[in-house]
Each structure stands twice: as structure tokens, then as C-alpha cells.
Amino acid sequence: MNTPAKGRTEKDQRTRELAAIHAARRDLALDDESYRDLLWSITGQRSAADLNARQRRAVLDQMRRLGAKQRPRKRVAQHPGRPHNLDSVAQLQKIEAQLADMRLPWSYADAIARQQCGIERVAWLKEPQHLQAVIAALHVEQKKRGMLAQLREILARDGITEQQLTEKFKLKEGWQRRRVTLNRLINLLM
């Protein structure tokens, strides 16, 4: 009986091999019929999805002999700093969604982890409360950005610049980062 971890590994291997077969098909510029004929001649199957591990490797070997290039597996994540354990920790996926929503790099979450937990990278956080603290901090940042965007829409509607607003209400430097101030201004100008 397979353990869950072993099952995931075999499934991941199958996925990588199928992707490699399809990449090799593109390299060789095989049309659908030629591709299926090649599969049939090697394995007796007409679809890569039906191949077992040995057959997938045989197909890949033959395609490489025919000139398909073997590409090294990319270790670079989609986003620089993306945690290696993203797929296994649901809270990291939430963090990724928050970062994507604000178009922020993973280094932003790493800075929060450093500041709040004393741990260099968000990927190294093990305690659920630490991950939750990063999620909460990102939520606060989302809220601030949303409020500032709303205030800027109001200012644009009324033809007021941020400089004029700052002078009129004698706002202190950095007021754009304070939720209480943003909330009061929005309520006042609505």
C-alpha cells in the first residue's frame, strides 16, 4: 500500500514525464497523427495518459533519440522568493493570494516574518500563529491600500490634490499609511 507522500511523488513524477513528452512533441513538431503513431509504435497505446512509468520513459528516450531536447528542470519559482513548501501549507497559499492581490513580492512577506516573528523567511515559519500573524499583517496592508484608493477616487471626483488635503487638515507626514486617518478623511469627504 502506498503512503500518501509516496503517492504524491509518483503522481508528480507522472505529471513531469507527461509534460516532458508534450514538450518533446513540440520540439519535434509532430502533428497529432504522427505523435499518436509514434506512441503506438513504442507502447501500443495512442495516448500518453494511458502509459505506465516504463512506457513514458521509453517514449521520452525515443523522442530524444529523434532530436527532442531534454530541458533541465527549472528551479526558479514563478515569483522570486516563492516558498518551496507553498503547495503543502494552506496558509502560505493564502499569503501568496494576498501578495498577488497587492502585486507585492515574497520579500515583503519575508520582511513581515522577520519583523513579527524574528524568522528570516515566511517559508521557514512552522507555528500556525506565526503564519496567521503574517496573514493578518497583509490583511491590514490590503485594507490600507483599499482605503487610500477610495480616498484618492473621492479627491479626484472633487478636484482636490493630496497636497491640498494635507494643508487643509494639517495632516502629519505619513498620513497615507494610517488607517484611522484614512477612515476619518473618507467619512468626512463622502
PDB file of C-alpha atoms in Angstrom:
ATOM      1  CA  MET A   1       0.000   0.000   0.000  1.00  0.00           C
ATOM      2  CA  ASN A   2       1.340   3.430  -0.943  1.00  0.00           C
ATOM      3  CA  THR A   3       1.728   6.087   1.686  1.00  0.00           C
ATOM      4  CA  PRO A   4       0.196   9.463   0.814  1.00  0.00           C
ATOM      5  CA  ALA A   5       3.644  11.017   0.387  1.00  0.00           C
ATOM      6  CA  LYS A   6       4.742   8.249  -1.965  1.00  0.00           C
ATOM      7  CA  GLY A   7       1.502   8.584  -3.939  1.00  0.00           C
ATOM      8  CA  ARG A   8       2.101  12.296  -4.400  1.00  0.00           C
ATOM      9  CA  THR A   9       5.654  11.626  -5.523  1.00  0.00           C
ATOM     10  CA  GLU A  10       4.533   9.102  -8.146  1.00  0.00           C
ATOM     11  CA  LYS A  11       1.782  11.442  -9.313  1.00  0.00           C
ATOM     12  CA  ASP A  12       4.272  14.313  -9.537  1.00  0.00           C
ATOM     13  CA  GLN A  13       6.689  12.113 -11.485  1.00  0.00           C
ATOM     14  CA  ARG A  14       3.903  11.112 -13.893  1.00  0.00           C
ATOM     15  CA  THR A  15       2.956  14.772 -14.369  1.00  0.00           C
ATOM     16  CA  ARG A  16       6.592  15.747 -15.063  1.00  0.00           C
ATOM     17  CA  GLU A  17       7.050  12.911 -17.546  1.00  0.00           C
ATOM     18  CA  LEU A  18       3.821  13.724 -19.394  1.00  0.00           C
ATOM     19  CA  ALA A  19       4.863  17.372 -19.575  1.00  0.00           C
ATOM     20  CA  ALA A  20       8.267  16.302 -20.921  1.00  0.00           C
ATOM     21  CA  ILE A  21       6.584  14.121 -23.564  1.00  0.00           C
ATOM     22  CA  HIS A  22       4.442  17.031 -24.721  1.00  0.00           C
ATOM     23  CA  ALA A  23       7.441  19.388 -24.740  1.00  0.00           C
ATOM     24  CA  ALA A  24       9.362  16.841 -26.826  1.00  0.00           C
ATOM     25  CA  ARG A  25       6.385  16.600 -29.180  1.00  0.00           C
ATOM     26  CA  ARG A  26       6.592  20.378 -29.701  1.00  0.00           C
ATOM     27  CA  ASP A  27      10.357  20.163 -30.221  1.00  0.00           C
ATOM     28  CA  LEU A  28       9.862  17.537 -32.903  1.00  0.00           C
ATOM     29  CA  ALA A  29       6.927  19.482 -34.423  1.00  0.00           C
ATOM     30  CA  LEU A  30       4.792  16.338 -34.537  1.00  0.00           C
ATOM     31  CA  ASP A  31       1.208  16.712 -35.695  1.00  0.00           C
ATOM     32  CA  ASP A  32      -1.456  14.786 -33.773  1.00  0.00           C
ATOM     33  CA  GLU A  33      -1.494  11.767 -36.077  1.00  0.00           C
ATOM     34  CA  SER A  34       2.318  11.430 -36.211  1.00  0.00           C
ATOM     35  CA  TYR A  35       2.536  11.803 -32.440  1.00  0.00           C
ATOM     36  CA  ARG A  36      -0.084   9.095 -31.819  1.00  0.00           C
ATOM     37  CA  ASP A  37       1.579   6.812 -34.377  1.00  0.00           C
ATOM     38  CA  LEU A  38       4.894   7.261 -32.544  1.00  0.00           C
ATOM     39  CA  LEU A  39       3.268   6.389 -29.214  1.00  0.00           C
ATOM     40  CA  TRP A  40       1.636   3.321 -30.795  1.00  0.00           C
ATOM     41  CA  SER A  41       4.877   2.097 -32.324  1.00  0.00           C
ATOM     42  CA  ILE A  42       6.681   2.273 -28.963  1.00  0.00           C
ATOM     43  CA  THR A  43       3.965   1.289 -26.478  1.00  0.00           C
ATOM     44  CA  GLY A  44       0.863   0.017 -28.246  1.00  0.00           C
ATOM     45  CA  GLN A  45      -1.030   2.994 -26.784  1.00  0.00           C
ATOM     46  CA  ARG A  46      -2.278   6.062 -28.659  1.00  0.00           C
ATOM     47  CA  SER A  47      -2.437   8.427 -25.676  1.00  0.00           C
ATOM     48  CA  ALA A  48       0.331   9.420 -23.276  1.00  0.00           C
ATOM     49  CA  ALA A  49      -2.245   9.497 -20.473  1.00  0.00           C
ATOM     50  CA  ASP A  50      -2.579   5.711 -20.775  1.00  0.00           C
ATOM     51  CA  LEU A  51       1.146   4.996 -20.416  1.00  0.00           C
ATOM     52  CA  ASN A  52       2.731   3.459 -17.352  1.00  0.00           C
ATOM     53  CA  ALA A  53       6.042   4.721 -15.963  1.00  0.00           C
ATOM     54  CA  ARG A  54       8.208   2.345 -18.041  1.00  0.00           C
ATOM     55  CA  GLN A  55       6.333   3.260 -21.247  1.00  0.00           C
ATOM     56  CA  ARG A  56       6.626   7.004 -20.548  1.00  0.00           C
ATOM     57  CA  ARG A  57      10.394   6.654 -20.140  1.00  0.00           C
ATOM     58  CA  ALA A  58      10.627   4.596 -23.350  1.00  0.00           C
ATOM     59  CA  VAL A  59       8.698   7.268 -25.261  1.00  0.00           C
ATOM     60  CA  LEU A  60      10.912  10.028 -23.863  1.00  0.00           C
ATOM     61  CA  ASP A  61      14.076   8.089 -24.729  1.00  0.00           C
ATOM     62  CA  GLN A  62      12.899   7.569 -28.315  1.00  0.00           C
ATOM     63  CA  MET A  63      11.835  11.194 -28.723  1.00  0.00           C
ATOM     64  CA  ARG A  64      15.253  12.331 -27.505  1.00  0.00           C
ATOM     65  CA  ARG A  65      16.962   9.980 -29.963  1.00  0.00           C
ATOM     66  CA  LEU A  66      14.850  11.656 -32.660  1.00  0.00           C
ATOM     67  CA  GLY A  67      16.190  15.070 -31.636  1.00  0.00           C
ATOM     68  CA  ALA A  68      13.979  16.397 -28.848  1.00  0.00           C
ATOM     69  CA  LYS A  69      15.974  18.363 -26.323  1.00  0.00           C
ATOM     70  CA  GLN A  70      15.993  17.444 -22.658  1.00  0.00           C
ATOM     71  CA  ARG A  71      15.497  20.617 -20.703  1.00  0.00           C
ATOM     72  CA  PRO A  72      16.813  20.947 -17.180  1.00  0.00           C
ATOM     73  CA  ARG A  73      14.079  21.285 -14.600  1.00  0.00           C
ATOM     74  CA  LYS A  74      13.636  24.922 -13.707  1.00  0.00           C
ATOM     75  CA  ARG A  75      14.255  25.648 -10.059  1.00  0.00           C
ATOM     76  CA  VAL A  76      13.255  29.266 -10.339  1.00  0.00           C
ATOM     77  CA  ALA A  77       9.816  29.841  -8.881  1.00  0.00           C
ATOM     78  CA  GLN A  78       7.115  31.770 -10.673  1.00  0.00           C
ATOM     79  CA  HIS A  79       7.757  34.632  -8.313  1.00  0.00           C
ATOM     80  CA  PRO A  80      11.180  35.302  -6.813  1.00  0.00           C
ATOM     81  CA  GLY A  81      11.328  34.092  -3.235  1.00  0.00           C
ATOM     82  CA  ARG A  82       8.318  31.809  -3.611  1.00  0.00           C
ATOM     83  CA  PRO A  83       8.484  29.250  -0.789  1.00  0.00           C
ATOM     84  CA  HIS A  84       9.433  25.694  -1.665  1.00  0.00           C
ATOM     85  CA  ASN A  85       6.681  24.381   0.626  1.00  0.00           C
ATOM     86  CA  LEU A  86       3.879  26.512  -0.830  1.00  0.00           C
ATOM     87  CA  ASP A  87       1.820  23.549  -2.034  1.00  0.00           C
ATOM     88  CA  SER A  88       1.880  21.789   1.336  1.00  0.00           C
ATOM     89  CA  VAL A  89       0.915  24.709   3.606  1.00  0.00           C
ATOM     90  CA  ALA A  90      -2.537  26.199   3.047  1.00  0.00           C
ATOM     91  CA  GLN A  91      -1.688  29.382   4.939  1.00  0.00           C
ATOM     92  CA  LEU A  92       1.205  30.051   2.537  1.00  0.00           C
ATOM     93  CA  GLN A  93      -1.266  29.825  -0.331  1.00  0.00           C
ATOM     94  CA  LYS A  94      -3.393  32.485   1.385  1.00  0.00           C
ATOM     95  CA  ILE A  95      -0.285  34.650   1.761  1.00  0.00           C
ATOM     96  CA  GLU A  96       0.510  34.171  -1.928  1.00  0.00           C
ATOM     97  CA  ALA A  97      -3.016  35.285  -2.866  1.00  0.00           C
ATOM     98  CA  GLN A  98      -2.712  38.391  -0.708  1.00  0.00           C
ATOM     99  CA  LEU A  99       0.676  39.270  -2.204  1.00  0.00           C
ATOM    100  CA  ALA A 100      -0.645  38.739  -5.724  1.00  0.00           C
ATOM    101  CA  ASP A 101      -3.661  40.942  -4.996  1.00  0.00           C
ATOM    102  CA  MET A 102      -1.359  43.793  -3.968  1.00  0.00           C
ATOM    103  CA  ARG A 103       1.313  42.937  -6.561  1.00  0.00           C
ATOM    104  CA  LEU A 104       3.939  42.552  -3.871  1.00  0.00           C
ATOM    105  CA  PRO A 105       6.989  40.247  -3.956  1.00  0.00           C
ATOM    106  CA  TRP A 106       7.559  37.412  -1.494  1.00  0.00           C
ATOM    107  CA  SER A 107      10.288  39.537   0.077  1.00  0.00           C
ATOM    108  CA  TYR A 108       7.504  41.715   1.515  1.00  0.00           C
ATOM    109  CA  ALA A 109       6.087  38.712   3.422  1.00  0.00           C
ATOM    110  CA  ASP A 110       9.628  37.733   4.437  1.00  0.00           C
ATOM    111  CA  ALA A 111      10.086  41.204   5.947  1.00  0.00           C
ATOM    112  CA  ILE A 112       6.880  40.769   7.951  1.00  0.00           C
ATOM    113  CA  ALA A 113       8.067  37.354   9.190  1.00  0.00           C
ATOM    114  CA  ARG A 114      11.399  38.905  10.209  1.00  0.00           C
ATOM    115  CA  GLN A 115       9.773  41.838  11.990  1.00  0.00           C
ATOM    116  CA  GLN A 116       6.987  39.961  13.764  1.00  0.00           C
ATOM    117  CA  CYS A 117       8.472  36.529  14.401  1.00  0.00           C
ATOM    118  CA  GLY A 118      12.232  37.018  14.175  1.00  0.00           C
ATOM    119  CA  ILE A 119      12.405  34.413  11.396  1.00  0.00           C
ATOM    120  CA  GLU A 120      14.120  35.342   8.118  1.00  0.00           C
ATOM    121  CA  ARG A 121      11.710  33.768   5.633  1.00  0.00           C
ATOM    122  CA  VAL A 122       7.997  33.150   5.643  1.00  0.00           C
ATOM    123  CA  ALA A 123       8.704  29.654   4.259  1.00  0.00           C
ATOM    124  CA  TRP A 124      10.510  28.807   7.499  1.00  0.00           C
ATOM    125  CA  LEU A 125       7.554  29.631   9.731  1.00  0.00           C
ATOM    126  CA  LYS A 126       6.270  26.453  11.356  1.00  0.00           C
ATOM    127  CA  GLU A 127       3.869  27.713  14.009  1.00  0.00           C
ATOM    128  CA  PRO A 128       0.325  28.358  12.757  1.00  0.00           C
ATOM    129  CA  GLN A 129       0.114  31.535  14.856  1.00  0.00           C
ATOM    130  CA  HIS A 130       3.199  32.923  13.074  1.00  0.00           C
ATOM    131  CA  LEU A 131       1.665  32.285   9.655  1.00  0.00           C
ATOM    132  CA  GLN A 132      -1.608  33.785  10.890  1.00  0.00           C
ATOM    133  CA  ALA A 133       0.274  36.895  12.047  1.00  0.00           C
ATOM    134  CA  VAL A 134       1.707  37.377   8.537  1.00  0.00           C
ATOM    135  CA  ILE A 135      -1.762  36.889   7.026  1.00  0.00           C
ATOM    136  CA  ALA A 136      -3.187  39.457   9.456  1.00  0.00           C
ATOM    137  CA  ALA A 137      -0.441  41.977   8.654  1.00  0.00           C
ATOM    138  CA  LEU A 138      -1.059  41.536   4.925  1.00  0.00           C
ATOM    139  CA  HIS A 139      -4.795  41.977   5.522  1.00  0.00           C
ATOM    140  CA  VAL A 140      -4.102  45.283   7.288  1.00  0.00           C
ATOM    141  CA  GLU A 141      -1.953  46.355   4.330  1.00  0.00           C
ATOM    142  CA  GLN A 142      -4.728  45.402   1.896  1.00  0.00           C
ATOM    143  CA  LYS A 143      -7.171  47.440   3.950  1.00  0.00           C
ATOM    144  CA  LYS A 144      -4.867  50.483   3.981  1.00  0.00           C
ATOM    145  CA  ARG A 145      -4.325  50.301   0.234  1.00  0.00           C
ATOM    146  CA  GLY A 146      -8.042  49.937  -0.386  1.00  0.00           C
ATOM    147  CA  MET A 147      -8.863  52.908   1.814  1.00  0.00           C
ATOM    148  CA  LEU A 148      -6.184  55.054   0.173  1.00  0.00           C
ATOM    149  CA  ALA A 149      -7.506  54.127  -3.277  1.00  0.00           C
ATOM    150  CA  GLN A 150     -11.038  55.020  -2.183  1.00  0.00           C
ATOM    151  CA  LEU A 151      -9.846  58.359  -0.779  1.00  0.00           C
ATOM    152  CA  ARG A 152      -7.963  59.147  -3.995  1.00  0.00           C
ATOM    153  CA  GLU A 153     -11.131  58.471  -6.007  1.00  0.00           C
ATOM    154  CA  ILE A 154     -13.039  60.898  -3.789  1.00  0.00           C
ATOM    155  CA  LEU A 155     -10.296  63.516  -4.152  1.00  0.00           C
ATOM    156  CA  ALA A 156     -10.259  63.099  -7.934  1.00  0.00           C
ATOM    157  CA  ARG A 157     -14.046  63.419  -8.028  1.00  0.00           C
ATOM    158  CA  ASP A 158     -13.878  66.648  -6.006  1.00  0.00           C
ATOM    159  CA  GLY A 159     -10.810  68.032  -7.818  1.00  0.00           C
ATOM    160  CA  ILE A 160      -8.662  68.110  -4.687  1.00  0.00           C
ATOM    161  CA  THR A 161      -4.993  67.133  -4.616  1.00  0.00           C
ATOM    162  CA  GLU A 162      -3.384  65.223  -1.768  1.00  0.00           C
ATOM    163  CA  GLN A 163      -1.214  68.262  -1.102  1.00  0.00           C
ATOM    164  CA  GLN A 164      -4.281  70.466  -0.718  1.00  0.00           C
ATOM    165  CA  LEU A 165      -5.866  67.916   1.604  1.00  0.00           C
ATOM    166  CA  THR A 166      -2.689  67.735   3.679  1.00  0.00           C
ATOM    167  CA  GLU A 167      -2.543  71.515   4.046  1.00  0.00           C
ATOM    168  CA  LYS A 168      -6.264  71.971   4.736  1.00  0.00           C
ATOM    169  CA  PHE A 169      -6.379  69.419   7.558  1.00  0.00           C
ATOM    170  CA  LYS A 170      -2.753  69.930   8.718  1.00  0.00           C
ATOM    171  CA  LEU A 171      -2.043  66.216   8.249  1.00  0.00           C
ATOM    172  CA  LYS A 172       1.228  64.833   9.554  1.00  0.00           C
ATOM    173  CA  GLU A 173       3.755  63.161   7.288  1.00  0.00           C
ATOM    174  CA  GLY A 174       2.834  59.552   6.541  1.00  0.00           C
ATOM    175  CA  TRP A 175      -0.898  60.062   6.983  1.00  0.00           C
ATOM    176  CA  GLN A 176      -1.491  57.888   3.897  1.00  0.00           C
ATOM    177  CA  ARG A 177      -0.339  54.847   5.926  1.00  0.00           C
ATOM    178  CA  ARG A 178      -2.629  55.408   8.930  1.00  0.00           C
ATOM    179  CA  ARG A 179      -5.964  53.569   8.805  1.00  0.00           C
ATOM    180  CA  VAL A 180      -7.630  55.784  11.403  1.00  0.00           C
ATOM    181  CA  THR A 181      -6.718  58.932   9.475  1.00  0.00           C
ATOM    182  CA  LEU A 182      -7.802  57.418   6.142  1.00  0.00           C
ATOM    183  CA  ASN A 183     -11.104  56.296   7.616  1.00  0.00           C
ATOM    184  CA  ARG A 184     -11.838  59.746   9.109  1.00  0.00           C
ATOM    185  CA  LEU A 185     -10.979  61.510   5.836  1.00  0.00           C
ATOM    186  CA  ILE A 186     -13.162  59.150   3.799  1.00  0.00           C
ATOM    187  CA  ASN A 187     -16.100  59.649   6.171  1.00  0.00           C
ATOM    188  CA  LEU A 188     -15.584  63.411   6.180  1.00  0.00           C
ATOM    189  CA  LEU A 189     -15.405  63.733   2.386  1.00  0.00           C
ATOM    190  CA  MET A 190     -18.182  61.305   1.487  1.00  0.00           C
TER     191      MET A 190
END
